[in-house]
Structure formats: C-alpha cells, structure tokens
GROMACS .gro file of C-alpha atoms in nm:
model
  488
    1UNK     CA    1   5.493   1.555   3.350
    2UNK     CA    2   5.198   1.422   3.296
    3UNK     CA    3   5.041   1.296   3.002
    4UNK     CA    4   4.627   1.365   2.867
    5UNK     CA    5   4.507   1.120   3.142
    6UNK     CA    6   4.750   1.250   3.432
    7UNK     CA    7   4.997   0.939   3.434
    8UNK     CA    8   5.324   1.018   3.496
    9UNK     CA    9   5.646   0.833   3.469
   10UNK     CA   10   5.559   0.594   3.823
   11UNK     CA   11   5.242   0.541   3.718
   12UNK     CA   12   5.343   0.374   3.397
   13UNK     CA   13   5.634   0.217   3.570
   14UNK     CA   14   5.397   0.063   3.798
   15UNK     CA   15   5.098  -0.079   3.558
   16UNK     CA   16   5.407  -0.204   3.339
   17UNK     CA   17   5.559  -0.440   3.636
   18UNK     CA   18   5.896  -0.239   3.611
   19UNK     CA   19   6.185  -0.389   3.830
   20UNK     CA   20   6.236  -0.267   4.163
   21UNK     CA   21   6.569  -0.078   4.019
   22UNK     CA   22   6.370   0.110   3.786
   23UNK     CA   23   6.098   0.200   4.007
   24UNK     CA   24   6.360   0.292   4.259
   25UNK     CA   25   6.566   0.497   4.030
   26UNK     CA   26   6.228   0.685   3.945
   27UNK     CA   27   6.136   0.757   4.278
   28UNK     CA   28   6.457   0.895   4.367
   29UNK     CA   29   6.471   1.108   4.071
   30UNK     CA   30   6.144   1.237   4.116
   31UNK     CA   31   5.966   1.555   4.317
   32UNK     CA   32   5.702   1.489   4.564
   33UNK     CA   33   5.431   1.515   4.291
   34UNK     CA   34   5.518   1.175   4.182
   35UNK     CA   35   5.271   1.038   4.394
   36UNK     CA   36   4.946   1.194   4.280
   37UNK     CA   37   4.672   1.024   4.141
   38UNK     CA   38   4.590   1.007   3.744
   39UNK     CA   39   4.282   1.116   3.647
   40UNK     CA   40   4.106   0.814   3.729
   41UNK     CA   41   4.200   0.874   4.101
   42UNK     CA   42   4.455   0.576   4.112
   43UNK     CA   43   4.822   0.662   4.226
   44UNK     CA   44   5.100   0.419   4.207
   45UNK     CA   45   5.031   0.196   4.486
   46UNK     CA   46   4.689   0.149   4.316
   47UNK     CA   47   4.819   0.055   3.983
   48UNK     CA   48   5.063  -0.168   4.164
   49UNK     CA   49   4.837  -0.372   4.336
   50UNK     CA   50   4.603  -0.357   4.020
   51UNK     CA   51   4.878  -0.565   3.834
   52UNK     CA   52   5.024  -0.784   4.111
   53UNK     CA   53   5.327  -0.631   4.124
   54UNK     CA   54   5.673  -0.747   4.298
   55UNK     CA   55   5.682  -0.731   4.664
   56UNK     CA   56   5.976  -0.552   4.646
   57UNK     CA   57   5.818  -0.293   4.439
   58UNK     CA   58   5.504  -0.259   4.671
   59UNK     CA   59   5.783  -0.227   4.978
   60UNK     CA   60   5.972   0.049   4.786
   61UNK     CA   61   5.663   0.235   4.704
   62UNK     CA   62   5.487   0.154   5.065
   63UNK     CA   63   5.839   0.303   5.239
   64UNK     CA   64   5.896   0.599   5.010
   65UNK     CA   65   5.540   0.693   4.964
   66UNK     CA   66   5.321   0.931   5.193
   67UNK     CA   67   5.203   0.748   5.492
   68UNK     CA   68   4.830   0.754   5.400
   69UNK     CA   69   4.881   0.597   5.051
   70UNK     CA   70   4.796   0.242   5.175
   71UNK     CA   71   4.426   0.386   5.303
   72UNK     CA   72   4.394   0.608   4.971
   73UNK     CA   73   4.088   0.551   4.743
   74UNK     CA   74   4.027   0.596   4.388
   75UNK     CA   75   3.776   0.750   4.222
   76UNK     CA   76   3.520   0.392   4.258
   77UNK     CA   77   3.633   0.434   4.631
   78UNK     CA   78   3.860   0.121   4.589
   79UNK     CA   79   4.139   0.103   4.800
   80UNK     CA   80   4.468  -0.114   4.753
   81UNK     CA   81   4.332  -0.339   5.012
   82UNK     CA   82   3.996  -0.393   4.790
   83UNK     CA   83   4.257  -0.440   4.500
   84UNK     CA   84   4.451  -0.718   4.630
   85UNK     CA   85   4.152  -0.908   4.769
   86UNK     CA   86   3.953  -0.871   4.436
   87UNK     CA   87   4.238  -0.947   4.179
   88UNK     CA   88   4.360  -1.272   4.440
   89UNK     CA   89   4.709  -1.081   4.464
   90UNK     CA   90   5.009  -1.254   4.634
   91UNK     CA   91   4.937  -1.334   5.009
   92UNK     CA   92   5.293  -1.162   5.064
   93UNK     CA   93   5.141  -0.816   4.918
   94UNK     CA   94   4.830  -0.830   5.105
   95UNK     CA   95   4.994  -0.880   5.429
   96UNK     CA   96   5.245  -0.573   5.326
   97UNK     CA   97   4.926  -0.369   5.288
   98UNK     CA   98   4.760  -0.490   5.615
   99UNK     CA   99   5.054  -0.440   5.830
  100UNK     CA  100   5.042  -0.093   5.702
  101UNK     CA  101   4.688   0.039   5.688
  102UNK     CA  102   4.496   0.181   5.996
  103UNK     CA  103   4.203   0.053   6.163
  104UNK     CA  104   3.931   0.238   5.948
  105UNK     CA  105   4.071   0.096   5.599
  106UNK     CA  106   3.938  -0.223   5.667
  107UNK     CA  107   3.603  -0.117   5.658
  108UNK     CA  108   3.600   0.143   5.428
  109UNK     CA  109   3.330   0.095   5.155
  110UNK     CA  110   3.382   0.175   4.786
  111UNK     CA  111   3.120   0.324   4.542
  112UNK     CA  112   2.928   0.018   4.510
  113UNK     CA  113   2.893  -0.017   4.925
  114UNK     CA  114   3.130  -0.318   4.964
  115UNK     CA  115   3.422  -0.298   5.202
  116UNK     CA  116   3.752  -0.458   5.154
  117UNK     CA  117   3.686  -0.789   5.318
  118UNK     CA  118   3.369  -0.820   5.089
  119UNK     CA  119   3.598  -0.979   4.818
  120UNK     CA  120   3.778  -1.216   5.068
  121UNK     CA  121   3.569  -1.495   4.873
  122UNK     CA  122   3.723  -1.431   4.554
  123UNK     CA  123   4.067  -1.496   4.686
  124UNK     CA  124   4.223  -1.843   4.706
  125UNK     CA  125   4.380  -1.843   5.019
  126UNK     CA  126   4.161  -1.676   5.258
  127UNK     CA  127   4.214  -1.837   5.581
  128UNK     CA  128   4.581  -1.690   5.529
  129UNK     CA  129   4.444  -1.353   5.482
  130UNK     CA  130   4.213  -1.398   5.830
  131UNK     CA  131   4.493  -1.494   5.997
  132UNK     CA  132   4.721  -1.189   5.909
  133UNK     CA  133   4.438  -0.956   5.959
  134UNK     CA  134   4.417  -1.151   6.330
  135UNK     CA  135   4.801  -1.093   6.361
  136UNK     CA  136   4.757  -0.756   6.260
  137UNK     CA  137   4.501  -0.673   6.533
  138UNK     CA  138   4.247  -0.932   6.703
  139UNK     CA  139   3.987  -0.622   6.741
  140UNK     CA  140   3.979  -0.547   6.373
  141UNK     CA  141   3.928  -0.935   6.323
  142UNK     CA  142   3.629  -0.967   6.596
  143UNK     CA  143   3.470  -0.653   6.450
  144UNK     CA  144   3.499  -0.792   6.085
  145UNK     CA  145   3.334  -1.110   6.197
  146UNK     CA  146   3.048  -0.923   6.374
  147UNK     CA  147   2.981  -0.687   6.043
  148UNK     CA  148   2.998  -0.983   5.839
  149UNK     CA  149   2.945  -1.339   6.014
  150UNK     CA  150   2.991  -1.508   5.682
  151UNK     CA  151   3.374  -1.455   5.708
  152UNK     CA  152   3.391  -1.765   5.966
  153UNK     CA  153   3.328  -1.982   5.674
  154UNK     CA  154   3.689  -1.888   5.532
  155UNK     CA  155   3.850  -1.899   5.863
  156UNK     CA  156   4.112  -2.178   5.949
  157UNK     CA  157   4.066  -2.439   6.232
  158UNK     CA  158   4.274  -2.252   6.451
  159UNK     CA  159   4.054  -1.925   6.434
  160UNK     CA  160   3.722  -2.180   6.426
  161UNK     CA  161   3.815  -2.323   6.765
  162UNK     CA  162   3.873  -1.945   6.894
  163UNK     CA  163   3.540  -1.938   7.071
  164UNK     CA  164   3.569  -1.574   7.107
  165UNK     CA  165   3.498  -1.558   6.719
  166UNK     CA  166   3.245  -1.782   6.684
  167UNK     CA  167   3.058  -1.665   6.944
  168UNK     CA  168   3.069  -1.283   6.791
  169UNK     CA  169   2.985  -1.439   6.476
  170UNK     CA  170   2.660  -1.611   6.604
  171UNK     CA  171   2.596  -1.319   6.793
  172UNK     CA  172   2.570  -1.112   6.481
  173UNK     CA  173   2.398  -1.408   6.231
  174UNK     CA  174   2.290  -1.731   6.378
  175UNK     CA  175   2.380  -1.896   6.082
  176UNK     CA  176   2.697  -1.855   6.141
  177UNK     CA  177   2.667  -2.147   6.355
  178UNK     CA  178   2.747  -2.400   6.082
  179UNK     CA  179   3.088  -2.287   6.046
  180UNK     CA  180   3.160  -2.248   6.446
  181UNK     CA  181   3.345  -2.500   6.643
  182UNK     CA  182   3.175  -2.804   6.813
  183UNK     CA  183   3.253  -2.633   7.133
  184UNK     CA  184   3.018  -2.361   7.022
  185UNK     CA  185   2.798  -2.594   6.892
  186UNK     CA  186   2.713  -2.760   7.187
  187UNK     CA  187   2.691  -2.420   7.421
  188UNK     CA  188   2.305  -2.470   7.531
  189UNK     CA  189   2.289  -2.091   7.582
  190UNK     CA  190   2.449  -1.995   7.256
  191UNK     CA  191   2.246  -2.234   7.047
  192UNK     CA  192   1.907  -2.117   7.226
  193UNK     CA  193   1.983  -1.748   7.163
  194UNK     CA  194   2.051  -1.843   6.789
  195UNK     CA  195   1.741  -2.049   6.712
  196UNK     CA  196   1.534  -1.764   6.901
  197UNK     CA  197   1.630  -1.529   6.579
  198UNK     CA  198   1.635  -1.832   6.313
  199UNK     CA  199   1.469  -2.168   6.393
  200UNK     CA  200   1.641  -2.323   6.112
  201UNK     CA  201   2.019  -2.303   6.267
  202UNK     CA  202   1.870  -2.586   6.486
  203UNK     CA  203   2.020  -2.809   6.220
  204UNK     CA  204   2.397  -2.715   6.281
  205UNK     CA  205   2.345  -2.757   6.662
  206UNK     CA  206   2.517  -3.086   6.822
  207UNK     CA  207   2.361  -3.415   6.841
  208UNK     CA  208   2.280  -3.360   7.184
  209UNK     CA  209   2.115  -2.989   7.148
  210UNK     CA  210   1.908  -3.082   6.827
  211UNK     CA  211   1.723  -3.330   7.053
  212UNK     CA  212   1.690  -3.082   7.366
  213UNK     CA  213   1.312  -2.985   7.425
  214UNK     CA  214   1.345  -2.651   7.514
  215UNK     CA  215   1.612  -2.587   7.163
  216UNK     CA  216   1.345  -2.762   6.946
  217UNK     CA  217   1.065  -2.546   7.068
  218UNK     CA  218   1.239  -2.234   7.065
  219UNK     CA  219   1.306  -2.290   6.710
  220UNK     CA  220   0.966  -2.432   6.588
  221UNK     CA  221   0.808  -2.154   6.755
  222UNK     CA  222   1.049  -1.881   6.557
  223UNK     CA  223   1.059  -2.053   6.242
  224UNK     CA  224   0.776  -2.326   6.192
  225UNK     CA  225   0.978  -2.529   5.942
  226UNK     CA  226   1.251  -2.584   6.165
  227UNK     CA  227   1.033  -2.867   6.267
  228UNK     CA  228   1.233  -3.063   6.004
  229UNK     CA  229   1.535  -3.079   6.214
  230UNK     CA  230   1.341  -3.184   6.528
  231UNK     CA  231   1.327  -3.500   6.699
  232UNK     CA  232   1.049  -3.739   6.635
  233UNK     CA  233   0.878  -3.713   6.937
  234UNK     CA  234   0.861  -3.367   6.851
  235UNK     CA  235   0.749  -3.412   6.513
  236UNK     CA  236   0.462  -3.631   6.679
  237UNK     CA  237   0.364  -3.379   6.913
  238UNK     CA  238   0.009  -3.288   6.800
  239UNK     CA  239  -0.022  -2.971   6.970
  240UNK     CA  240   0.333  -2.843   6.841
  241UNK     CA  241   0.256  -2.953   6.496
  242UNK     CA  242  -0.106  -2.794   6.531
  243UNK     CA  243   0.018  -2.477   6.605
  244UNK     CA  244   0.319  -2.480   6.332
  245UNK     CA  245   0.059  -2.567   6.063
  246UNK     CA  246  -0.132  -2.241   6.164
  247UNK     CA  247   0.166  -2.042   6.050
  248UNK     CA  248   0.241  -2.219   5.777
  249UNK     CA  249   0.097  -2.490   5.653
  250UNK     CA  250   0.391  -2.667   5.463
  251UNK     CA  251   0.510  -2.793   5.807
  252UNK     CA  252   0.298  -3.084   5.738
  253UNK     CA  253   0.564  -3.233   5.542
  254UNK     CA  254   0.801  -3.232   5.836
  255UNK     CA  255   0.512  -3.382   6.088
  256UNK     CA  256   0.503  -3.741   6.195
  257UNK     CA  257   0.343  -3.969   5.937
  258UNK     CA  258   0.031  -4.031   6.165
  259UNK     CA  259  -0.013  -3.686   6.183
  260UNK     CA  260  -0.014  -3.625   5.863
  261UNK     CA  261  -0.333  -3.872   5.804
  262UNK     CA  262  -0.548  -3.651   6.076
  263UNK     CA  263  -0.818  -3.473   5.966
  264UNK     CA  264  -0.784  -3.196   6.152
  265UNK     CA  265  -0.447  -3.143   6.115
  266UNK     CA  266  -0.470  -3.151   5.758
  267UNK     CA  267  -0.776  -2.916   5.760
  268UNK     CA  268  -0.543  -2.668   5.976
  269UNK     CA  269  -0.261  -2.660   5.748
  270UNK     CA  270  -0.455  -2.664   5.411
  271UNK     CA  271  -0.644  -2.377   5.562
  272UNK     CA  272  -0.315  -2.161   5.611
  273UNK     CA  273  -0.153  -2.290   5.274
  274UNK     CA  274  -0.377  -2.462   5.068
  275UNK     CA  275  -0.098  -2.641   4.842
  276UNK     CA  276  -0.007  -2.828   5.164
  277UNK     CA  277  -0.249  -3.078   5.074
  278UNK     CA  278   0.021  -3.251   4.871
  279UNK     CA  279   0.189  -3.381   5.183
  280UNK     CA  280  -0.110  -3.540   5.351
  281UNK     CA  281  -0.105  -3.916   5.368
  282UNK     CA  282  -0.368  -4.187   5.383
  283UNK     CA  283  -0.554  -4.086   5.099
  284UNK     CA  284  -0.636  -3.761   5.255
  285UNK     CA  285  -0.545  -3.545   4.969
  286UNK     CA  286  -0.864  -3.671   4.815
  287UNK     CA  287  -1.112  -3.618   5.109
  288UNK     CA  288  -1.356  -3.399   5.008
  289UNK     CA  289  -1.387  -3.197   5.317
  290UNK     CA  290  -1.011  -3.128   5.268
  291UNK     CA  291  -1.019  -3.043   4.911
  292UNK     CA  292  -1.316  -2.768   4.997
  293UNK     CA  293  -1.082  -2.637   5.265
  294UNK     CA  294  -0.822  -2.516   4.978
  295UNK     CA  295  -1.106  -2.266   4.856
  296UNK     CA  296  -1.038  -2.389   4.509
  297UNK     CA  297  -1.409  -2.411   4.441
  298UNK     CA  298  -1.532  -2.098   4.593
  299UNK     CA  299  -1.665  -1.895   4.287
  300UNK     CA  300  -1.715  -1.575   4.468
  301UNK     CA  301  -1.422  -1.414   4.319
  302UNK     CA  302  -1.563  -1.547   3.973
  303UNK     CA  303  -1.821  -1.323   4.026
  304UNK     CA  304  -1.644  -0.989   4.040
  305UNK     CA  305  -1.749  -0.825   3.711
  306UNK     CA  306  -1.444  -0.610   3.739
  307UNK     CA  307  -1.176  -0.896   3.746
  308UNK     CA  308  -1.068  -1.085   3.407
  309UNK     CA  309  -1.246  -1.454   3.407
  310UNK     CA  310  -0.969  -1.745   3.368
  311UNK     CA  311  -1.193  -2.060   3.329
  312UNK     CA  312  -1.021  -2.359   3.417
  313UNK     CA  313  -1.049  -2.680   3.228
  314UNK     CA  314  -0.930  -2.944   3.447
  315UNK     CA  315  -1.012  -3.320   3.479
  316UNK     CA  316  -1.121  -3.276   3.805
  317UNK     CA  317  -1.411  -3.047   3.701
  318UNK     CA  318  -1.613  -3.297   3.497
  319UNK     CA  319  -1.479  -3.676   3.666
  320UNK     CA  320  -1.699  -3.749   3.986
  321UNK     CA  321  -1.345  -3.749   4.177
  322UNK     CA  322  -1.088  -3.496   4.171
  323UNK     CA  323  -0.791  -3.558   3.980
  324UNK     CA  324  -0.520  -3.487   4.197
  325UNK     CA  325  -0.256  -3.325   3.932
  326UNK     CA  326  -0.506  -3.090   3.831
  327UNK     CA  327  -0.628  -3.028   4.169
  328UNK     CA  328  -0.276  -2.933   4.248
  329UNK     CA  329  -0.198  -2.707   3.959
  330UNK     CA  330  -0.541  -2.523   4.054
  331UNK     CA  331  -0.428  -2.468   4.436
  332UNK     CA  332  -0.092  -2.332   4.296
  333UNK     CA  333  -0.278  -2.082   4.063
  334UNK     CA  334  -0.482  -1.953   4.373
  335UNK     CA  335  -0.137  -1.904   4.538
  336UNK     CA  336   0.008  -1.682   4.277
  337UNK     CA  337   0.035  -1.324   4.320
  338UNK     CA  338  -0.054  -1.259   3.903
  339UNK     CA  339  -0.336  -1.517   3.908
  340UNK     CA  340  -0.511  -1.370   4.199
  341UNK     CA  341  -0.587  -1.028   3.972
  342UNK     CA  342  -0.829  -1.273   3.808
  343UNK     CA  343  -1.173  -1.422   3.872
  344UNK     CA  344  -1.058  -1.809   3.834
  345UNK     CA  345  -1.359  -2.015   3.767
  346UNK     CA  346  -1.368  -2.411   3.880
  347UNK     CA  347  -1.686  -2.635   3.813
  348UNK     CA  348  -1.749  -2.783   4.126
  349UNK     CA  349  -1.687  -3.162   4.131
  350UNK     CA  350  -1.963  -3.233   4.335
  351UNK     CA  351  -2.254  -3.037   4.181
  352UNK     CA  352  -2.174  -3.138   3.838
  353UNK     CA  353  -2.552  -3.203   3.635
  354UNK     CA  354  -2.586  -3.287   3.281
  355UNK     CA  355  -2.863  -3.252   3.007
  356UNK     CA  356  -2.710  -3.557   2.832
  357UNK     CA  357  -2.790  -3.919   2.988
  358UNK     CA  358  -2.399  -3.940   2.981
  359UNK     CA  359  -2.227  -3.666   3.164
  360UNK     CA  360  -1.966  -3.638   2.936
  361UNK     CA  361  -2.093  -3.775   2.587
  362UNK     CA  362  -1.934  -3.546   2.330
  363UNK     CA  363  -2.175  -3.691   2.044
  364UNK     CA  364  -2.444  -3.500   2.259
  365UNK     CA  365  -2.571  -3.163   2.096
  366UNK     CA  366  -2.563  -2.961   2.391
  367UNK     CA  367  -2.269  -2.699   2.382
  368UNK     CA  368  -2.404  -2.452   2.665
  369UNK     CA  369  -2.628  -2.206   2.427
  370UNK     CA  370  -2.982  -2.192   2.525
  371UNK     CA  371  -3.087  -2.344   2.190
  372UNK     CA  372  -2.883  -2.670   2.243
  373UNK     CA  373  -2.909  -2.744   2.624
  374UNK     CA  374  -3.218  -2.891   2.816
  375UNK     CA  375  -3.095  -2.806   3.144
  376UNK     CA  376  -3.097  -2.431   3.210
  377UNK     CA  377  -3.204  -2.292   3.579
  378UNK     CA  378  -3.125  -1.930   3.671
  379UNK     CA  379  -3.176  -1.695   3.922
  380UNK     CA  380  -3.160  -1.322   3.881
  381UNK     CA  381  -2.992  -1.373   3.534
  382UNK     CA  382  -2.719  -1.611   3.696
  383UNK     CA  383  -2.684  -1.996   3.645
  384UNK     CA  384  -2.781  -2.198   3.960
  385UNK     CA  385  -2.474  -2.440   3.924
  386UNK     CA  386  -2.598  -2.706   4.125
  387UNK     CA  387  -2.929  -2.729   3.880
  388UNK     CA  388  -2.764  -2.650   3.576
  389UNK     CA  389  -2.620  -2.839   3.287
  390UNK     CA  390  -2.238  -2.804   3.329
  391UNK     CA  391  -2.227  -2.734   2.972
  392UNK     CA  392  -2.417  -2.430   3.029
  393UNK     CA  393  -2.208  -2.325   3.342
  394UNK     CA  394  -1.924  -2.317   3.140
  395UNK     CA  395  -2.052  -2.151   2.843
  396UNK     CA  396  -2.171  -1.877   3.085
  397UNK     CA  397  -1.829  -1.811   3.212
  398UNK     CA  398  -1.650  -1.829   2.841
  399UNK     CA  399  -1.871  -1.562   2.750
  400UNK     CA  400  -1.830  -1.339   3.077
  401UNK     CA  401  -1.443  -1.444   2.964
  402UNK     CA  402  -1.466  -1.285   2.618
  403UNK     CA  403  -1.601  -0.970   2.740
  404UNK     CA  404  -1.373  -0.897   3.000
  405UNK     CA  405  -1.068  -1.032   2.830
  406UNK     CA  406  -1.042  -1.367   2.999
  407UNK     CA  407  -0.867  -1.675   2.882
  408UNK     CA  408  -0.917  -2.023   2.948
  409UNK     CA  409  -0.609  -2.218   3.130
  410UNK     CA  410  -0.682  -2.603   3.027
  411UNK     CA  411  -0.454  -2.874   3.219
  412UNK     CA  412  -0.342  -3.124   2.978
  413UNK     CA  413  -0.211  -3.411   3.210
  414UNK     CA  414   0.038  -3.675   3.103
  415UNK     CA  415  -0.105  -4.021   3.133
  416UNK     CA  416   0.193  -4.268   3.167
  417UNK     CA  417  -0.034  -4.573   3.040
  418UNK     CA  418  -0.071  -4.400   2.682
  419UNK     CA  419   0.234  -4.215   2.686
  420UNK     CA  420   0.107  -3.936   2.576
  421UNK     CA  421  -0.081  -3.606   2.686
  422UNK     CA  422  -0.471  -3.657   2.717
  423UNK     CA  423  -0.744  -3.458   2.753
  424UNK     CA  424  -1.053  -3.537   2.944
  425UNK     CA  425  -1.373  -3.595   2.685
  426UNK     CA  426  -1.543  -3.294   2.884
  427UNK     CA  427  -1.222  -3.123   2.842
  428UNK     CA  428  -1.233  -3.167   2.468
  429UNK     CA  429  -1.611  -3.016   2.472
  430UNK     CA  430  -1.465  -2.724   2.692
  431UNK     CA  431  -1.209  -2.674   2.387
  432UNK     CA  432  -1.500  -2.657   2.134
  433UNK     CA  433  -1.695  -2.433   2.342
  434UNK     CA  434  -1.385  -2.212   2.376
  435UNK     CA  435  -1.317  -2.166   2.049
  436UNK     CA  436  -1.674  -2.115   1.928
  437UNK     CA  437  -1.720  -1.839   2.208
  438UNK     CA  438  -1.348  -1.672   2.083
  439UNK     CA  439  -1.164  -1.701   2.405
  440UNK     CA  440  -0.787  -1.779   2.389
  441UNK     CA  441  -0.666  -2.107   2.574
  442UNK     CA  442  -0.338  -2.192   2.732
  443UNK     CA  443  -0.306  -2.551   2.747
  444UNK     CA  444  -0.080  -2.654   3.028
  445UNK     CA  445   0.149  -2.945   2.905
  446UNK     CA  446   0.252  -3.149   3.232
  447UNK     CA  447   0.628  -3.272   3.214
  448UNK     CA  448   0.713  -3.606   3.256
  449UNK     CA  449   0.993  -3.793   3.429
  450UNK     CA  450   1.265  -4.031   3.214
  451UNK     CA  451   1.053  -4.347   3.358
  452UNK     CA  452   0.750  -4.171   3.177
  453UNK     CA  453   0.582  -4.113   3.508
  454UNK     CA  454   0.414  -3.762   3.518
  455UNK     CA  455   0.610  -3.467   3.709
  456UNK     CA  456   0.401  -3.354   3.985
  457UNK     CA  457   0.303  -2.957   3.937
  458UNK     CA  458   0.489  -2.693   4.132
  459UNK     CA  459   0.468  -2.337   4.209
  460UNK     CA  460   0.729  -2.263   3.903
  461UNK     CA  461   0.502  -2.437   3.637
  462UNK     CA  462   0.255  -2.178   3.727
  463UNK     CA  463   0.472  -1.899   3.721
  464UNK     CA  464   0.564  -2.066   3.361
  465UNK     CA  465   0.246  -2.020   3.251
  466UNK     CA  466   0.200  -1.686   3.379
  467UNK     CA  467   0.498  -1.545   3.155
  468UNK     CA  468   0.327  -1.678   2.836
  469UNK     CA  469   0.022  -1.512   2.958
  470UNK     CA  470   0.176  -1.182   3.060
  471UNK     CA  471   0.358  -1.171   2.693
  472UNK     CA  472   0.013  -1.252   2.487
  473UNK     CA  473  -0.127  -0.948   2.699
  474UNK     CA  474   0.173  -0.758   2.591
  475UNK     CA  475   0.162  -0.837   2.221
  476UNK     CA  476  -0.202  -0.676   2.251
  477UNK     CA  477  -0.402  -1.020   2.251
  478UNK     CA  478  -0.435  -1.063   1.885
  479UNK     CA  479  -0.316  -1.421   1.838
  480UNK     CA  480  -0.620  -1.616   1.934
  481UNK     CA  481  -0.501  -1.951   1.822
  482UNK     CA  482  -0.456  -2.252   2.099
  483UNK     CA  483  -0.159  -2.179   2.278
  484UNK     CA  484   0.052  -2.511   2.416
  485UNK     CA  485   0.261  -2.446   2.728
  486UNK     CA  486   0.495  -2.729   2.783
  487UNK     CA  487   0.624  -2.652   3.142
  488UNK     CA  488   0.942  -2.787   3.293
   0.00000   0.00000   0.00000
C-alpha cells in the first residue's frame, strides 16, 4: 500500500533509519512493488542514502533489490552515488555503492548537469573515495580524471605518484600540473605541452624547468603574463618583453627594472593597455610622451554629439604637471566598458590658458561665460582649446553635458599631509560652474590606508562609480545634488 505521496512501508522505514531487522522483515513479507519509487522518483535506496543509513540496511537493500537499483535516478536525476557524496555519507556506504554500480553510473548527470564525482569536494575523505574507485576500476578513475582534472587535487599521495593518472589529468587540463607528482613536474615534454596550452602553469613546473628557455618562451608566447614566473634573464630580455607587452601592457610589471624605465618599452605597453603606465619606473609615469600615449587627452570621442558627455574634474586638468592618482583614475575610466559609452572630456594640461593673470585664481570673475571671459577663440563655432581660457573650455563642455544628459566626475584626492580630501583651486571653480549650468556632479572620494597615505585607484573603484551613475539614471536623474562616492 502507498500513501498520497506514493510512499510505501519500506520507504518510511529507510527514511526513518529503521533497524536492519525491521527492514529485513518488511522486505521478506512485501511484494515486488516494494521497490517502486515514490512520487519524487526516490526508491528505498535513495531514501536510505539520503539519511546515511546503517551499513547493514544498505547491504540488505542492495542484496535483495533489483540489480539496477544502485544506478537508478530520482526525479531530479540524482543517483545513490550522487547522494552519498553530496551528503558526506560514511565511506563504508559509499564503498557498497561503488562496488555495485556499472561503469556508466559514475558519469551519469543529474538535472543540474553534474555527475556524482562533481560532489567529491563536499566529502571529508575524498582521497579514500578515489582509492575505492581505483580499486573498483582503474579505467573508471582514469576516465574521471580526464573529464575533470581537478579530481587530482583530492587524490592521496599514493595516487599522485601514479604518473598515468597525473599525465591524464595534465593532458586534459594543464592546471592539474599543480597537483601532479614531482616526477611529472620535471618531465620536460609534459611541461612543455602544458605551458603551450596555459603559460601560467610554468609556476608549477620543477625548479629546473622553470628556467628552461624553451619552456619559458613557450609559456610567455601562450600567456604573456606568464613572464611573472620566468627567470631574471628572460624578464630582462628586451625582445621577449617587447613582444609580450604588445599583447598585454600589464606584463610591464614583471619585466626587469631596467626595462620598466625604457621609454620605448613603456610606450609599447601603454599603447596596448593604458593603465600599465602605473608599472613604469624612474619617473616615467610622469613623462609627457608616455602620458599622451594613454589617449587620455584625445578629445575626438567627446566631440561626438550622440554620446553623453562626461566632464572630468581632476587636479591634472589644471596643474602644470599631471597628478598621478587623478591620471590613473582617468585611465581606468577609459578602459571601463560602461564609461566607453560616453564622450569623456579631460582638459589637456599642456595647453591650458587663462584670461586671469593667475591660472587658478578663484577671485577672478571669469566663469567661462561670454560676458565674464576675456579669452575666447573659436573656429566654426567650437572653442580652440589651446587658445581659449580653460574656464571657457570647461563651461562649453558643461553646457553640452547639460543638453545631452551628461555628468561631471570629480576626483577628490586624499592629501596625506592635510589628513583630508582636498579639491584643487581649479576644481572648486569647476564645481561652481557645474552647479550654475545644472550638471550632476559625482565626487569620487579617494580611500586611504591606516597610515593615512592614499590608496592608489584601481579598476574596482571606477566600477563603484559606475554603480552610482547607473542608479542615478535608473531613478530618473531627478536628484541634482552633488553626490559623494567613497570608493573602497
């Protein structure tokens, strides 16, 4: 007899962990239908495994049930092996199932797309489980490792020194080299094949092979950032480094120090990845040519009328030198996918002019309007940036931003000596003009370390600003008050 959920007496006995004597009695008195699944597709063995039943009960069920019960799957596609691994059942119970199930049952996927061994990481004794599978069938374990090389990291030392398994794992996924035996890590052919697929695995090779020129070169050709794991000789090879930074400018951080000071190497890196400028040494991150190579002051996109305008307010836009932190933030914005949808305007620090005798005098009446500015030069209705007063240039960009739904992003740097966030004098003027025009300001507040020194900007900080801008747009852009964004 079954209840409304399709449960019979044996289902309930297995669910409530009845004694072996009771389970045996039920099975001995019941008809064959006792092995049927309930409405959830679970048969008695599923329920026994789900509740980590007595080993004796499992033995009785497996011995008395139809031969395919260990490979059966419930409505969610879960087999008994799925359940015992996922629920961290006793190794003895797992052994009973492993010894009974056919080859295919080790690789049957549930409705979530996972085979039983996917859940091995959730068991407290995975190495014992793998040893059980090896005892059952070497071919099953070999196939499992080929399908999922991560299994090797759960293997016992005894299994890892069996090179047939390690080679299978590395051949399937080079990252498995990390868990391979020292013999495999020192096998030049295996390592060379692995780094040609994923250069970063060079770090797991033997010490000797990490300095092998062929392995190093193959690794860097595959993954330029693998330069990090090469020898000093390779990191100082100008030709190798130049080719690597052509693919990924961030490789510059792993080059030898002398190459991180060379302008041609830095320019190659920056033209590929503008933010790699932060890895330049010897003061080259303030070199004018290297700074211009970032494209930060290329205003061509800002002139595209279809793009909303972002007017950047940074110390770098008004000082006669570029401020490192503001420059880096601007470069990360340039690389951000969301902000690429805007025309971003940065005042060129090498072409700043002013109608004021003092470049950044806040008392000077000019606020970029035609009736307050005495230094206006236009061509075809557009300001000639290198001849106009910087206030007029900014005002025109702000007016454009007002018309096309743009914003101001203002970088407020942390000044350690003042122990505070300070705006430059020019930024204060820009704030005043933005409020006059009616453009939303997002003020980015630089984070600081416990020792009160500023935290250099990273891409994650730009992403945090992006989140705030998106929320403002989604809210209908009605709040025009200045928004402070404290990035962390």
